[in-house]
mmCIF file of C-alpha atoms in Angstrom:
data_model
loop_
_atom_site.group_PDB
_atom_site.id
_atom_site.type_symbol
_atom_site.label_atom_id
_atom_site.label_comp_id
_atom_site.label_asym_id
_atom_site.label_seq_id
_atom_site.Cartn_x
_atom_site.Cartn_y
_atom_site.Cartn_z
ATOM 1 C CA UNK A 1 39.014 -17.662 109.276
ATOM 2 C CA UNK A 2 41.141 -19.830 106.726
ATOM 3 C CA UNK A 3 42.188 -17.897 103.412
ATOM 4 C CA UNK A 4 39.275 -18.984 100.038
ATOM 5 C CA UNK A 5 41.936 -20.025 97.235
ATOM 6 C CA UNK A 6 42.079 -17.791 94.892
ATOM 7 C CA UNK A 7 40.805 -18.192 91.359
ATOM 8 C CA UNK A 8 44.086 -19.222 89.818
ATOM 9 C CA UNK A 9 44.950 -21.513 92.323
ATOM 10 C CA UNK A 10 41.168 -23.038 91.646
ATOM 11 C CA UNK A 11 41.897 -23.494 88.224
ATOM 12 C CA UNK A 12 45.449 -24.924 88.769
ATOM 13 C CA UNK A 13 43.952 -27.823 90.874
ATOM 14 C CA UNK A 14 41.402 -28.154 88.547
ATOM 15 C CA UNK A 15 43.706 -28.949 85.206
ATOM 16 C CA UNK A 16 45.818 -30.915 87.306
ATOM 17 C CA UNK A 17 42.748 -33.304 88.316
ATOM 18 C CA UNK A 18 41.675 -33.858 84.479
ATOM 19 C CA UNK A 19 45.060 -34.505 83.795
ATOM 20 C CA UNK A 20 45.582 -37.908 85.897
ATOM 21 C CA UNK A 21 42.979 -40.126 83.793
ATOM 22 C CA UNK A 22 44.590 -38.458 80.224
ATOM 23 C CA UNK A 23 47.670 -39.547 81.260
ATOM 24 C CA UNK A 24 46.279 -43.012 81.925
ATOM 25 C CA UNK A 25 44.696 -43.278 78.842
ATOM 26 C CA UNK A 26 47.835 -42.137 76.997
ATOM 27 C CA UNK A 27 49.781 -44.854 79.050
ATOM 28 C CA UNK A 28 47.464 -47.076 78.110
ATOM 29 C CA UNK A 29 47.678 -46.244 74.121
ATOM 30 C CA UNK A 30 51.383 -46.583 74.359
ATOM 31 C CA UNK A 31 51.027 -50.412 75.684
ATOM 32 C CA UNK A 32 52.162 -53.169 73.381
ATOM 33 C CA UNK A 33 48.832 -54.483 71.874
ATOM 34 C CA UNK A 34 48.439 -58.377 72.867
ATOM 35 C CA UNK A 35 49.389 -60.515 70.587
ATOM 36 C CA UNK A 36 47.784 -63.590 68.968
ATOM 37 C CA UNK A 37 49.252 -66.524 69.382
ATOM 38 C CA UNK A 38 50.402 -68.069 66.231
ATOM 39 C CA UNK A 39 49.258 -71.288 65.111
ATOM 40 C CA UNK A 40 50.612 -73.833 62.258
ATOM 41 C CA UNK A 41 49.921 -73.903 58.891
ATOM 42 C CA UNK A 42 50.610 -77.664 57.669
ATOM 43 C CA UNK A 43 50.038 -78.485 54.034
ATOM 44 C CA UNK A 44 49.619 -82.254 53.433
ATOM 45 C CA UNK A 45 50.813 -84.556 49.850
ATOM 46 C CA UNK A 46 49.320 -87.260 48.497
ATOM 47 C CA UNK A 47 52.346 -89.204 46.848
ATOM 48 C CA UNK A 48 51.033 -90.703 43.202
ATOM 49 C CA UNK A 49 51.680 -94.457 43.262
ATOM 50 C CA UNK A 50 54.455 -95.675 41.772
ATOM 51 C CA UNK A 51 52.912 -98.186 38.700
ATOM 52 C CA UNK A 52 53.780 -101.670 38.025
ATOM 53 C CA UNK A 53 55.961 -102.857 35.198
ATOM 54 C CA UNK A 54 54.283 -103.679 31.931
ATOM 55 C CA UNK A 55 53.095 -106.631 31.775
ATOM 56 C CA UNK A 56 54.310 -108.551 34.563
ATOM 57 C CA UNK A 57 50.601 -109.162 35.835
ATOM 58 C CA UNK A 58 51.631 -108.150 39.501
ATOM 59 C CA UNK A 59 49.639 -105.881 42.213
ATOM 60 C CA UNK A 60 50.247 -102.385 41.742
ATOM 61 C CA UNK A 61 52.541 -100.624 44.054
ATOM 62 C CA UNK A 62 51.314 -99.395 47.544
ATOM 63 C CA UNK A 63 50.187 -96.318 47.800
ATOM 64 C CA UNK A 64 52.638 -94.643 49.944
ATOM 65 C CA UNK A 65 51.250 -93.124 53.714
ATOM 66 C CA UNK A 66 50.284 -89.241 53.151
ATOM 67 C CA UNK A 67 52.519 -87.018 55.257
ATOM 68 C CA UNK A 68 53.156 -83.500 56.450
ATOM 69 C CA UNK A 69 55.311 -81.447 54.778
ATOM 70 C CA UNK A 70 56.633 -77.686 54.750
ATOM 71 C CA UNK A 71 54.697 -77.137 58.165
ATOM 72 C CA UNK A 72 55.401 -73.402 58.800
ATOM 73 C CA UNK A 73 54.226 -71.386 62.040
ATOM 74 C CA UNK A 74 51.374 -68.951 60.743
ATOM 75 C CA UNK A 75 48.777 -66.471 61.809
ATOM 76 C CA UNK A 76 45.878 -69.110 62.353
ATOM 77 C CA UNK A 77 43.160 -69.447 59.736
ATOM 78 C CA UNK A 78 44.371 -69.638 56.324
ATOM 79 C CA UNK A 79 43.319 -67.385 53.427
ATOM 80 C CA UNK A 80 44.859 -67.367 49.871
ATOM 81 C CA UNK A 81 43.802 -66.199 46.565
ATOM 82 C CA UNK A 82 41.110 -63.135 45.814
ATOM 83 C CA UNK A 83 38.300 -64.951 48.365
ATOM 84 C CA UNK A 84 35.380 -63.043 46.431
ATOM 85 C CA UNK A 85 32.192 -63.929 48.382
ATOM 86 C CA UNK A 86 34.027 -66.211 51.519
ATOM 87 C CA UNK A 87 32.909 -65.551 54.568
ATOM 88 C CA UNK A 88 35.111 -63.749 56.715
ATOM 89 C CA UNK A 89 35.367 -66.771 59.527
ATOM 90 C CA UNK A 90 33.319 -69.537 61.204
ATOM 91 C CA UNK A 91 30.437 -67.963 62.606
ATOM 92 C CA UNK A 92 29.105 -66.402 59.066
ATOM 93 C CA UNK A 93 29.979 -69.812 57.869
ATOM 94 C CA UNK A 94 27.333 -71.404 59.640
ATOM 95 C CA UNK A 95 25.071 -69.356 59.293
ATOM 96 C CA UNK A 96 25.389 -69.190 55.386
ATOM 97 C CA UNK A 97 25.033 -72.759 55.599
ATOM 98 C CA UNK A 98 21.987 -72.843 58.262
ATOM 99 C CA UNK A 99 20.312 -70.320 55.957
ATOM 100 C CA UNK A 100 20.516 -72.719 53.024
ATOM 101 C CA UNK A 101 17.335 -75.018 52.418
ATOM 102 C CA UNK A 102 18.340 -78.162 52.375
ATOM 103 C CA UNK A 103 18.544 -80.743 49.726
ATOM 104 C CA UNK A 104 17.962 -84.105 51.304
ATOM 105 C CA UNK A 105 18.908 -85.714 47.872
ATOM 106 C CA UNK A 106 22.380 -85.015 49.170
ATOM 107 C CA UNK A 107 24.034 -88.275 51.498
ATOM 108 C CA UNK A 108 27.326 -88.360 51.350
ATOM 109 C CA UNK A 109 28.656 -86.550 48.185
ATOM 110 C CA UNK A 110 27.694 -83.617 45.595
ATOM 111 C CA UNK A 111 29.621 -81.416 43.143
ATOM 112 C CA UNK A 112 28.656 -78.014 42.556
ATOM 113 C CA UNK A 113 26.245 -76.902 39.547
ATOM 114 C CA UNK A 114 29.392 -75.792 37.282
ATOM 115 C CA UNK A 115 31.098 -79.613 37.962
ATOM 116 C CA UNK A 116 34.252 -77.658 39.036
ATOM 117 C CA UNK A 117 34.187 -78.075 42.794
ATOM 118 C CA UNK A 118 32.926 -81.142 44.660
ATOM 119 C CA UNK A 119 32.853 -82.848 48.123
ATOM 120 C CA UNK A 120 32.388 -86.025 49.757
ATOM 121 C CA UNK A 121 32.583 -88.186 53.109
ATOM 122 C CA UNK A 122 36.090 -89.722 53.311
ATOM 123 C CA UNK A 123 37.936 -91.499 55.620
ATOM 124 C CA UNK A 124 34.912 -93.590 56.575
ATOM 125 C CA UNK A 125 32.837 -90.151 57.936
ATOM 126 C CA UNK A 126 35.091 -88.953 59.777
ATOM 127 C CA UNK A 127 36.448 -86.224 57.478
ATOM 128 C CA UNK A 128 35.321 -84.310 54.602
ATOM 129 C CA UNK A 129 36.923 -83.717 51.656
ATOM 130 C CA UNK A 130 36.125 -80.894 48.814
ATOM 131 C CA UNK A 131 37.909 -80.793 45.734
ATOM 132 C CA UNK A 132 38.693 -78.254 42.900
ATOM 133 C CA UNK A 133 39.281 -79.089 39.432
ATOM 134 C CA UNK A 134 40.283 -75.835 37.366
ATOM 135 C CA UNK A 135 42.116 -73.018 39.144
ATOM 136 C CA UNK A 136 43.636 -74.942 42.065
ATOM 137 C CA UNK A 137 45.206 -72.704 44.789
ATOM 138 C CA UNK A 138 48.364 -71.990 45.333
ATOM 139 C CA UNK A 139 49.604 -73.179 49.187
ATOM 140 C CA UNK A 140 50.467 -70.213 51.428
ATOM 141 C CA UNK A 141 54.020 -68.475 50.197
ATOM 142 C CA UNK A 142 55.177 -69.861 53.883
ATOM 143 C CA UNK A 143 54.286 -73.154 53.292
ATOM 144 C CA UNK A 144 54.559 -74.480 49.614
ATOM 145 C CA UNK A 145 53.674 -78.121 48.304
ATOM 146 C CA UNK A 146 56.934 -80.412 47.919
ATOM 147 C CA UNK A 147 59.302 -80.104 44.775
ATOM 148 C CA UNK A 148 58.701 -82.798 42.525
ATOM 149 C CA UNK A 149 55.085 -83.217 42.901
ATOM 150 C CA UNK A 150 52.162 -80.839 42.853
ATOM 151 C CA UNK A 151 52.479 -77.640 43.349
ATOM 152 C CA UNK A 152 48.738 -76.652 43.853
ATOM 153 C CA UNK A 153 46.590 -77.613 46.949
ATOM 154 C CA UNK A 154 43.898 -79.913 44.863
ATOM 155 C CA UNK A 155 41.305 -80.499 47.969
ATOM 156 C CA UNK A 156 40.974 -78.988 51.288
ATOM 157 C CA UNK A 157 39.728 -81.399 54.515
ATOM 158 C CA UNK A 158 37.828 -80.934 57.509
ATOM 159 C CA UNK A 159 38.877 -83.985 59.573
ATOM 160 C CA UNK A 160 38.957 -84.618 63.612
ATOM 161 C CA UNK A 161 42.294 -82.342 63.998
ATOM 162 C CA UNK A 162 40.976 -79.569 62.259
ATOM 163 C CA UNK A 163 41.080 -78.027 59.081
ATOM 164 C CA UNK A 164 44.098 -79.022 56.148
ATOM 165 C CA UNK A 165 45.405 -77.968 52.868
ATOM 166 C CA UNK A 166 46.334 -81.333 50.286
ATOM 167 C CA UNK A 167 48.852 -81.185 47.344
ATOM 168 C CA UNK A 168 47.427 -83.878 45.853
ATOM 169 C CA UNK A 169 47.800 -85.764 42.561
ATOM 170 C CA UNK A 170 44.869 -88.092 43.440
ATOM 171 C CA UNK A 171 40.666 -87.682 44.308
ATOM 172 C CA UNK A 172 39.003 -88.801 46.969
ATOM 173 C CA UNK A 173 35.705 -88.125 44.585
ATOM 174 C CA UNK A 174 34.328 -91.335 42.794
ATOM 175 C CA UNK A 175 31.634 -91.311 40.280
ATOM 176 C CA UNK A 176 29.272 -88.949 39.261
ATOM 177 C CA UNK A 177 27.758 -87.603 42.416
ATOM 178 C CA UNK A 178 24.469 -85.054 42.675
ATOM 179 C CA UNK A 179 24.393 -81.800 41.766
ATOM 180 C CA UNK A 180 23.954 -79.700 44.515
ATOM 181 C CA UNK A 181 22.164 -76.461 44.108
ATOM 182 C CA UNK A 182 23.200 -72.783 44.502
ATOM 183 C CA UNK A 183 21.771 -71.155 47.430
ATOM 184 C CA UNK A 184 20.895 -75.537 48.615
ATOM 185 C CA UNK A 185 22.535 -77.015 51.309
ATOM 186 C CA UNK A 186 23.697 -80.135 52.210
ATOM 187 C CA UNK A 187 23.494 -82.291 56.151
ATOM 188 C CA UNK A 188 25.812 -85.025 55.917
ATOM 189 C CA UNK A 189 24.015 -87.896 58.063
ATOM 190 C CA UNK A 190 25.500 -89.455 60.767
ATOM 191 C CA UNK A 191 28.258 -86.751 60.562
ATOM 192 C CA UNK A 192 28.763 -83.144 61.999
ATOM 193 C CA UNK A 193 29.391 -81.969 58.154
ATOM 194 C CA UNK A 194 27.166 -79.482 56.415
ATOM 195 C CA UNK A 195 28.333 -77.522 53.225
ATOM 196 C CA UNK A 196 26.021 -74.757 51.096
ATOM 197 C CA UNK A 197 26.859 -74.243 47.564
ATOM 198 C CA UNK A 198 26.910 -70.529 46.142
ATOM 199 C CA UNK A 199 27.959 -69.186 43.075
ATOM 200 C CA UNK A 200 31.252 -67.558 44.577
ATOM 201 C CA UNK A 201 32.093 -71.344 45.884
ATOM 202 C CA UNK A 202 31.537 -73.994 48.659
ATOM 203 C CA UNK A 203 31.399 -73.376 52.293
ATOM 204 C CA UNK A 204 31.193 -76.364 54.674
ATOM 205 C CA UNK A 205 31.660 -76.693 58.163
ATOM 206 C CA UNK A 206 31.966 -78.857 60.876
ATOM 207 C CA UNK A 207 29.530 -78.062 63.389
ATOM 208 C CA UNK A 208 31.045 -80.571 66.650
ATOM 209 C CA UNK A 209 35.134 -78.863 66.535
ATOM 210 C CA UNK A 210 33.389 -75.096 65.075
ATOM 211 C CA UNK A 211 36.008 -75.722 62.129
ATOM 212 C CA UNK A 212 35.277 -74.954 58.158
ATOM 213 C CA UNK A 213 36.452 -74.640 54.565
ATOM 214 C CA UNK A 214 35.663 -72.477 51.921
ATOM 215 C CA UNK A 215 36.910 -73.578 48.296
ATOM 216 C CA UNK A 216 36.550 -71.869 45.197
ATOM 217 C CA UNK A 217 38.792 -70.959 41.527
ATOM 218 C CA UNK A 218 42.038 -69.768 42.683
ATOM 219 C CA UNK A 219 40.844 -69.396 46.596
ATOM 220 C CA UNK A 220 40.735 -71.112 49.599
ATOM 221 C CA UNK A 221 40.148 -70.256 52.940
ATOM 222 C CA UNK A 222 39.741 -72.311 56.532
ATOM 223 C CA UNK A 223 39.015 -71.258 59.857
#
């Protein structure tokens, strides 16, 4: 008759089972966490026109093509400033906006109930553009605007590449466009652009490339 292992030996076998998976798991804890790949923060100018001489009754200058400056690789979405009541990325976004009755006064352009922030359809719908009048941003510290022009990012984009920041000296706002509501949102025709205005800002979206904006005093974030 083969010998019963003892108790000890039992117990040996035992602790030496329930140690394979702890050692896994502490392998596994030890393993470099996978990174994100990093993306690239681009902040855009406007350069202001030169004007024309006094008086010599010619055109104005040309308005010089808008470039890309002080592109910097980043984290992916951008954030800056104290982003009180911004929602934390694209998803919440829409549904903020979704959520939102709509105002069907609202076409093409509005400006928020204090007349500090507003939007419109630019580039002939294919972008959006929402601007902020008091307590424009400051770029991200890796990517500033250009010395000798503005140094605040003015208006933020949604456009067919994607989210960008604008150190702009100009407005892509004309008029006096509608007031749009807080807790109201806005559908865009003919566009994939939706926005909601709230009293911590304006949150738009755009609902084909899952990209959006949020722009308030001091704060900006995209996503």
């Amino acid at each position: 008759m083969p010998a019963r292992p003892t108790l000890l030996a039992r117990s040996v076998a035992a602790v030496a089972v329930a140690a394979v998976p702890l050692l896994g798991l502490l392998a596994a804890c030890g393993s470099p966490a996978p990174t994100r790949p990093s993306e690239t923060v681009t902040v855009w100018v406007d350069p202001t026109p030169a004007p024309s001489p006094s008086g010599d009754g010619g055109a104005p200058s040309p308005v010089p093509t808008r470039s890309a400056v002080a592109t910097s690789s980043g984290p992916g979405p951008v954030s800056v400033g104290p982003l009180r009541g911004a929602p934390g990325d694209y998803d919440e976004a829409a549904r903020r906006v979704s959520d939102a009755r709509v105002d069907g006064a609202v076409t093409s352009a509005f400006r928020s109930p204090s007349g500090n922030l507003a939007c419109t359809v630019a580039g002939g719908g294919s972008q959006l553009a929402c601007e902020v009048g008091q307590g424009r941003p400051k770029p991200p510290a890796a990517a500033p605007c250009p010395a000798g022009g503005p140094t605040t990012v003015g208006r933020v984009e949604l456009t067919g590449d994607g989210a960008r920041l604008v150190c702009n000296g100009d407005t892509e706002v004309s008029g006096t466009p509608p007031t749009l509501a807080y807790g109201r949102s806005a559908r865009i025709p003919g566009t994939p652009f939706a926005c909601v205005s709230e009293q911590a800002g304006v949150t738009c979206v755009d609902t084909a490339r899952r990209d959006g904006l949020f722009l308030a005093r001091n704060t900006l974030a995209t996503w």
